[in-house]
mmCIF file of C-alpha atoms in Angstrom:
data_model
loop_
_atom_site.group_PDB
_atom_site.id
_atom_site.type_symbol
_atom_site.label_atom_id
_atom_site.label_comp_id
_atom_site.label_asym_id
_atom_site.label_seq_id
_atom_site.Cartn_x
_atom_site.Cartn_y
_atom_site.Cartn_z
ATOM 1 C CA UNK O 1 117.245 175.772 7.308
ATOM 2 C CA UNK O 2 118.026 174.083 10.466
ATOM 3 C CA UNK O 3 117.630 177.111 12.366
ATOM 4 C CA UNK O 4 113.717 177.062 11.071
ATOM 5 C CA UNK O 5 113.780 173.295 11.853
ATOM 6 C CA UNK O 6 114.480 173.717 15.521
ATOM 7 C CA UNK O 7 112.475 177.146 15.339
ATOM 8 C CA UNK O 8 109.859 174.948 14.479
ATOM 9 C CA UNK O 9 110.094 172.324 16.884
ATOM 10 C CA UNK O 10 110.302 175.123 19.898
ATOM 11 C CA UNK O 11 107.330 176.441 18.254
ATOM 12 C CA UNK O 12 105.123 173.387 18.135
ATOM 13 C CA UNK O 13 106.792 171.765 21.914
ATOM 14 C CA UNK O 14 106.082 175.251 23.080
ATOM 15 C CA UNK O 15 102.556 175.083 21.849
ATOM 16 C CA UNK O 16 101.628 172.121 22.831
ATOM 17 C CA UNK O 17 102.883 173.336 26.326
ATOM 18 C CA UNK O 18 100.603 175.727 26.459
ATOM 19 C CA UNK O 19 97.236 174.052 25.096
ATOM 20 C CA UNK O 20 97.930 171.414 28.172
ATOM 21 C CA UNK O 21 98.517 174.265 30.613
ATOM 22 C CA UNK O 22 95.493 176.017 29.294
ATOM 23 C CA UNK O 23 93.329 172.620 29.330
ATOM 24 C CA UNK O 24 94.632 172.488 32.880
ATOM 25 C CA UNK O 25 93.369 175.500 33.646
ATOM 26 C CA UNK O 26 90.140 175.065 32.043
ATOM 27 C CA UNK O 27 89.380 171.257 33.288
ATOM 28 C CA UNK O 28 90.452 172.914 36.960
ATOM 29 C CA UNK O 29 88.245 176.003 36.497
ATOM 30 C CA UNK O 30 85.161 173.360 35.228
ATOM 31 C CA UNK O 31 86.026 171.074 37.942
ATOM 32 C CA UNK O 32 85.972 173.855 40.525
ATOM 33 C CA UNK O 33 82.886 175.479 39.263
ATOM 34 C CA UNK O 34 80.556 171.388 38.937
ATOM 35 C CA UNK O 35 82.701 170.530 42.638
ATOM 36 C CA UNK O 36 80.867 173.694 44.141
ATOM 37 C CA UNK O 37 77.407 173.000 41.895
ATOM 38 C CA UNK O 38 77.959 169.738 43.217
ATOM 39 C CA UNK O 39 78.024 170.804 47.228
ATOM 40 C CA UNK O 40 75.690 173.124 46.903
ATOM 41 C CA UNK O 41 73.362 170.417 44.928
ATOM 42 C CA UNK O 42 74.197 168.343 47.460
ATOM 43 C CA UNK O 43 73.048 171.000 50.590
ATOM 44 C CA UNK O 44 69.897 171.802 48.913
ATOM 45 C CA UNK O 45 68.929 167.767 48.657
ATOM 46 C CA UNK O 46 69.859 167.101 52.164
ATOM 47 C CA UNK O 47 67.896 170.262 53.247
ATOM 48 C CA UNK O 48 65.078 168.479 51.217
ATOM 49 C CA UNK O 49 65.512 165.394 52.558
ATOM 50 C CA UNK O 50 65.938 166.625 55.880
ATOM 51 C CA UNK O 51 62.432 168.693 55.567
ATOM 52 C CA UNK O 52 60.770 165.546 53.917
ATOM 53 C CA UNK O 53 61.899 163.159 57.135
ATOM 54 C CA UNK O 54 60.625 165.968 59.863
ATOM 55 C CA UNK O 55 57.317 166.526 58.342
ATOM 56 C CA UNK O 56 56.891 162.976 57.749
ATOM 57 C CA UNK O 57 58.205 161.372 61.351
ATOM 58 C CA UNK O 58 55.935 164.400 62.692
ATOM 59 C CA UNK O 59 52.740 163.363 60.656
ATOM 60 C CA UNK O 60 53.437 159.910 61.831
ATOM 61 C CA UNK O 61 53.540 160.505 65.349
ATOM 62 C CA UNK O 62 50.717 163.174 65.222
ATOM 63 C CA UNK O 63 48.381 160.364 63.706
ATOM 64 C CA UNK O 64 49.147 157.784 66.160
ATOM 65 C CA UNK O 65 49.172 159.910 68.842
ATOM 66 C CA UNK O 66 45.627 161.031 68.151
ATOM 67 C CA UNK O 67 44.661 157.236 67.796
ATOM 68 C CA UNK O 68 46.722 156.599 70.812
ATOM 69 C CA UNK O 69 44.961 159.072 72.898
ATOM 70 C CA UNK O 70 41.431 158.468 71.389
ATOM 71 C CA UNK O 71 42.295 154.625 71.929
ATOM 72 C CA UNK O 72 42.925 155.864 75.830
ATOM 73 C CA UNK O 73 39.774 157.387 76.398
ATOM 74 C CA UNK O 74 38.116 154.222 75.693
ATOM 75 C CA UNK O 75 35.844 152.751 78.103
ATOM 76 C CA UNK O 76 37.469 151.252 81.548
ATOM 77 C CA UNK O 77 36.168 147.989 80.569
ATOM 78 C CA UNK O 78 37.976 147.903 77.712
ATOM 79 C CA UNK O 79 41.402 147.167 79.737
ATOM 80 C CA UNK O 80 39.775 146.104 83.037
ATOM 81 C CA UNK O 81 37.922 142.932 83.896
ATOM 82 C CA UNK O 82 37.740 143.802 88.001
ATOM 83 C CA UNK O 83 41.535 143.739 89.109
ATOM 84 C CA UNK O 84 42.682 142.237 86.119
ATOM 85 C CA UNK O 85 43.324 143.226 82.984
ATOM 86 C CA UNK O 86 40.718 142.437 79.965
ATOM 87 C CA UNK O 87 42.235 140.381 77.224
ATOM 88 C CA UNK O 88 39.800 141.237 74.470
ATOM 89 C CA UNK O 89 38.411 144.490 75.125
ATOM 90 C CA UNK O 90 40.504 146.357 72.367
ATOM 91 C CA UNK O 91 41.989 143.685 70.256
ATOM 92 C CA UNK O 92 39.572 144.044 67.425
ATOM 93 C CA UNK O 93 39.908 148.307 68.206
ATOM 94 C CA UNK O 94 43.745 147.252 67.484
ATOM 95 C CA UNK O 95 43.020 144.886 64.718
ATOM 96 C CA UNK O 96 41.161 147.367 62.589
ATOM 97 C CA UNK O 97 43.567 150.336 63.655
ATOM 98 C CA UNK O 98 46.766 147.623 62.051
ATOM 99 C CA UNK O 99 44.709 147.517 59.044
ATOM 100 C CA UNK O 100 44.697 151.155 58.048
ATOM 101 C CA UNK O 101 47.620 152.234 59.423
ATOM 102 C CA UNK O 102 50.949 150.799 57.439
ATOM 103 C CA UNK O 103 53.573 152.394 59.323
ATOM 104 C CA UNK O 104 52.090 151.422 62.890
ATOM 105 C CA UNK O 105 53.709 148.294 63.963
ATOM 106 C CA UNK O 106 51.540 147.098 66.541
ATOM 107 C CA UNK O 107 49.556 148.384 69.160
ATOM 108 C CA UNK O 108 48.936 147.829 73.623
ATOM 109 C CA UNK O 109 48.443 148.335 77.106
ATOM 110 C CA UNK O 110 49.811 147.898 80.190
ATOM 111 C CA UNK O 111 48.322 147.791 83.535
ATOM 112 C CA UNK O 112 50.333 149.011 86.760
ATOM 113 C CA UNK O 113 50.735 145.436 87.589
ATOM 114 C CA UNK O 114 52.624 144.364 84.211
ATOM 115 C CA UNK O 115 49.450 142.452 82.599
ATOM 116 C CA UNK O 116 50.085 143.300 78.903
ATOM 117 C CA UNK O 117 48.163 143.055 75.831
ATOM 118 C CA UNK O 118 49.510 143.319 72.758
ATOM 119 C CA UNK O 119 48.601 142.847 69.157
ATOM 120 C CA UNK O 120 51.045 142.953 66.527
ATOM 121 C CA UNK O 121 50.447 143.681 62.209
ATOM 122 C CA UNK O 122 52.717 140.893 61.366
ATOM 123 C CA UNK O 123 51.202 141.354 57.619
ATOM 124 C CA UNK O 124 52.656 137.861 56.046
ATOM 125 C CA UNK O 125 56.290 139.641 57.159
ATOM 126 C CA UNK O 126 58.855 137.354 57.069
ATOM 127 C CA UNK O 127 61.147 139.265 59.381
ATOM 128 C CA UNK O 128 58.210 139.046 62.457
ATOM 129 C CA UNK O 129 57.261 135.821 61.192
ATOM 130 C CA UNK O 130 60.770 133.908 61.836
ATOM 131 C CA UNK O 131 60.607 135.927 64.876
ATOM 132 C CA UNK O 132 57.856 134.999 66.713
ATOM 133 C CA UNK O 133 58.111 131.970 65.342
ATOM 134 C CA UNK O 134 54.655 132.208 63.272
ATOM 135 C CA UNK O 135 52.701 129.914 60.857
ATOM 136 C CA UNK O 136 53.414 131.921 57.573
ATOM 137 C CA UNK O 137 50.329 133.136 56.715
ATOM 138 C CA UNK O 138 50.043 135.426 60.235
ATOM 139 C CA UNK O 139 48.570 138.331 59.811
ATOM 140 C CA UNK O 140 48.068 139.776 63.206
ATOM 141 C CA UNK O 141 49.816 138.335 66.846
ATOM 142 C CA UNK O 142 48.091 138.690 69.691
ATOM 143 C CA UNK O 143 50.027 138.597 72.714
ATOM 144 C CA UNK O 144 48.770 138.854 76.237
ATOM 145 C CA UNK O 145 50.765 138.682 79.991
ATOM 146 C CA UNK O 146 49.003 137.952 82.864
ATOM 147 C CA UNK O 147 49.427 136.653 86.706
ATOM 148 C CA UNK O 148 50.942 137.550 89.300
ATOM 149 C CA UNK O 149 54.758 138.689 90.321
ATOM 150 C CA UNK O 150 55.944 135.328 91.444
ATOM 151 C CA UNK O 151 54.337 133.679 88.119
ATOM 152 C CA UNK O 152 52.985 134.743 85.280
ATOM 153 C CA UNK O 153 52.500 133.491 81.784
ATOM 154 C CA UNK O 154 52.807 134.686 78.155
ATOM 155 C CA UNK O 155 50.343 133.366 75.473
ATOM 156 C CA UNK O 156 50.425 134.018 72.161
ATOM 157 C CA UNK O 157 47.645 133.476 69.157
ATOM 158 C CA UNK O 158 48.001 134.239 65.867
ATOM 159 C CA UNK O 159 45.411 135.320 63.119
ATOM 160 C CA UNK O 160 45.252 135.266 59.557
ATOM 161 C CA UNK O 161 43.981 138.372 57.372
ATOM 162 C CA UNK O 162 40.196 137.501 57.839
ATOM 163 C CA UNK O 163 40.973 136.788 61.789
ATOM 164 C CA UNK O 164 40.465 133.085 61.766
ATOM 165 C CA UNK O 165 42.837 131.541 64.284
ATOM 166 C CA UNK O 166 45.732 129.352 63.110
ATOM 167 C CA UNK O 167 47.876 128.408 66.285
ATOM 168 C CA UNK O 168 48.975 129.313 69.941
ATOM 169 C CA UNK O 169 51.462 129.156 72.595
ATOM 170 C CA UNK O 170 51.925 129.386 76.240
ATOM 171 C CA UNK O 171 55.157 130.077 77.724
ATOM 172 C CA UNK O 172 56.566 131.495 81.428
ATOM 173 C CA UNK O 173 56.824 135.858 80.554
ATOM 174 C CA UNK O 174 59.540 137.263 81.019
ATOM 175 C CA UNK O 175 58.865 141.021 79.849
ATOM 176 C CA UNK O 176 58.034 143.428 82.557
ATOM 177 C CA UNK O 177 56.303 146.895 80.535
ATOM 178 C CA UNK O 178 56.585 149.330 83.798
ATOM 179 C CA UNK O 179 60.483 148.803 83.179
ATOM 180 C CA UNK O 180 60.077 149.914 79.561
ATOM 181 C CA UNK O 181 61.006 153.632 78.047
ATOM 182 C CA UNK O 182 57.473 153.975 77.243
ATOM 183 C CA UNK O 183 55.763 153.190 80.297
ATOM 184 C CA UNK O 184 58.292 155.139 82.626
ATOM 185 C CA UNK O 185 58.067 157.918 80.231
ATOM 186 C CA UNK O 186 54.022 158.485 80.065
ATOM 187 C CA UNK O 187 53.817 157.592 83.904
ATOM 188 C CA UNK O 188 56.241 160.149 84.498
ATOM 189 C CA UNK O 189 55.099 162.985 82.584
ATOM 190 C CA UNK O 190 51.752 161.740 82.941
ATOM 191 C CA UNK O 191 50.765 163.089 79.526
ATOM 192 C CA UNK O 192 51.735 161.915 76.044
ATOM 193 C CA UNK O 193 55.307 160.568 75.478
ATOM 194 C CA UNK O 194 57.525 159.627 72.566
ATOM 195 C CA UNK O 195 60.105 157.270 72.977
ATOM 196 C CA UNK O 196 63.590 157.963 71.154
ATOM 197 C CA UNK O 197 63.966 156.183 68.101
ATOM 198 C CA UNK O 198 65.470 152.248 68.356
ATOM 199 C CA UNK O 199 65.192 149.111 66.446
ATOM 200 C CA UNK O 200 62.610 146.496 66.949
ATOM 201 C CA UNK O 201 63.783 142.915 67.881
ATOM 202 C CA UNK O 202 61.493 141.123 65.963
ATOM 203 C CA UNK O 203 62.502 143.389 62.156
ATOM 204 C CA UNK O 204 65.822 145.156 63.070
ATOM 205 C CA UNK O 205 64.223 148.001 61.678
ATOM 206 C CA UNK O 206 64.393 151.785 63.442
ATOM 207 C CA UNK O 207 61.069 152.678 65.002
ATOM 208 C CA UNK O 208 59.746 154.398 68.065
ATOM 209 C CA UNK O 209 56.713 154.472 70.530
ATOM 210 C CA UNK O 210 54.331 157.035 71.199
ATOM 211 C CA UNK O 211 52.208 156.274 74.477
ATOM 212 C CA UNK O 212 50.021 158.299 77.325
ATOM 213 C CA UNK O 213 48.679 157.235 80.466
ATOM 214 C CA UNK O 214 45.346 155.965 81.112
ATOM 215 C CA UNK O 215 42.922 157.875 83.453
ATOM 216 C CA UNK O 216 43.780 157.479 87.346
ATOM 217 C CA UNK O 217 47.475 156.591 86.337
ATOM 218 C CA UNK O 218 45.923 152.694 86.015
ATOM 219 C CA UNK O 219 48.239 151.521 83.330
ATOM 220 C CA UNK O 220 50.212 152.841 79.836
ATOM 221 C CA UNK O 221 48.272 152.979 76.171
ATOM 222 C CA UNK O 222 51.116 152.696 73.426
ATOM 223 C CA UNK O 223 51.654 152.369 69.919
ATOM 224 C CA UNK O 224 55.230 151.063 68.057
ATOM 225 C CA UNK O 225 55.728 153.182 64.634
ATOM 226 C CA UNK O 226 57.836 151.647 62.196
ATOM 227 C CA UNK O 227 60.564 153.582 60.147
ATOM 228 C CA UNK O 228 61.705 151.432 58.341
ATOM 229 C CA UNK O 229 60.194 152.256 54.895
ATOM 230 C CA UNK O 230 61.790 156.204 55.561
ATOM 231 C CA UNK O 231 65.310 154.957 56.561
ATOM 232 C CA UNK O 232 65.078 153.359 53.333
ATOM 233 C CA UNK O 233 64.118 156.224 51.662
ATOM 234 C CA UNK O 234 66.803 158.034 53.366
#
């Protein structure tokens, strides 16, 4: 009788024994097997996503390049008033371009003697707002650099959604575009150029710029893409 009793509990210690080496075995193998489904999940979504970011980043820069090169072909008026540059000539071009185009941040020129115009899609932002130091209902910036080397002046107006003016500024410039990535870059290839990807200082967010030179090497078309709604995404 005792003999069965100990029989028994050998029979049931032994048993249990081997259900948890079996479930071992079993949770292991399952692991094993949803660990490799996982990886291999994984691999096929970041192949995906991988696909989805080139094919967008390269529809983005296809479309502004276009409008950056149609943009460049505009009439010589349009950035020249006799030596200097022409503060006006493309601003509403730009204005209307920011309207339709989400992901471009802002769009300008450069002439070879670093008079700038630029005009920015500040959109009610609140990022480019505190940045530039905006009223808060800015819709577009306009910013424009002119003078000469020894002085030369930054102004700044800013627009709300129907283009009615709501304040400006005037301050000494300090930004020099022919020392910029983009402008070396187009000048040097003298053809289209895409900068590498870095973050705006007015949104922190990852962008780049695709610009080309104008005709007789005169100055640098450009346009800023934001990335910011993809590195999101991502």
């Amino acid at each position: 009788m005792r003999l069965n009793i100990r029989f028994k509990y050998w029979l049931l210690a032994t048993t249990t024994a081997l259900v948890l080496l079996l479930t071992s075995l079993f949770l292991a193998t399952v692991f094993g097997k949803f660990t490799r489904l996982a990886e291999e999940n994984a691999q096929q979504r970041f192949s995906l996503i991988t696909q989805y970011a080139t094919a967008r980043i390269a529809s983005l820069i296809q479309g502004v390049a276009q409008l950056v090169q149609i943009q460049g072909s505009s009439d010589p008026a349009a950035f020249r008033d006799g030596p200097s540059i022409n503060p006006w000539g493309l601003v509403s071009l730009f204005m209307a371009s920011l309207e339709n185009h989400a992901s471009v941040y802002s769009h300008y020129f450069a002439l070879g003697n670093d008079e700038f115009v630029q005009v920015i899609g500040v959109r009610s932002n609140g990022k480019i707002i505190a940045a530039l130091k905006a009223p808060a209902t800015t819709h577009f910036a306009v910013r424009r650099i002119v003078g000469t080397a020894s002085q030369r002046s930054e102004h700044w107006q800013f627009f709300d959604i129907q283009r009615s003016l709501l304040s400006e500024r005037t301050a000494e410039a300090s930004y020099l575009p022919s020392t910029r990535p983009w402008h070396q870059g187009a000048i040097k290839e003298n053809r289209l150029f895409v900068t590498a990807p870095y973050l705006f200082a007015s949104t922190g967010e990852p962008g780049l710029t695709v610009s080309a030179p104008l005709p007789g090497g005169s100055g640098v078309i450009a346009a800023d893409i934001d990335l910011g709604d993809l590195s999101r995404f991502l």
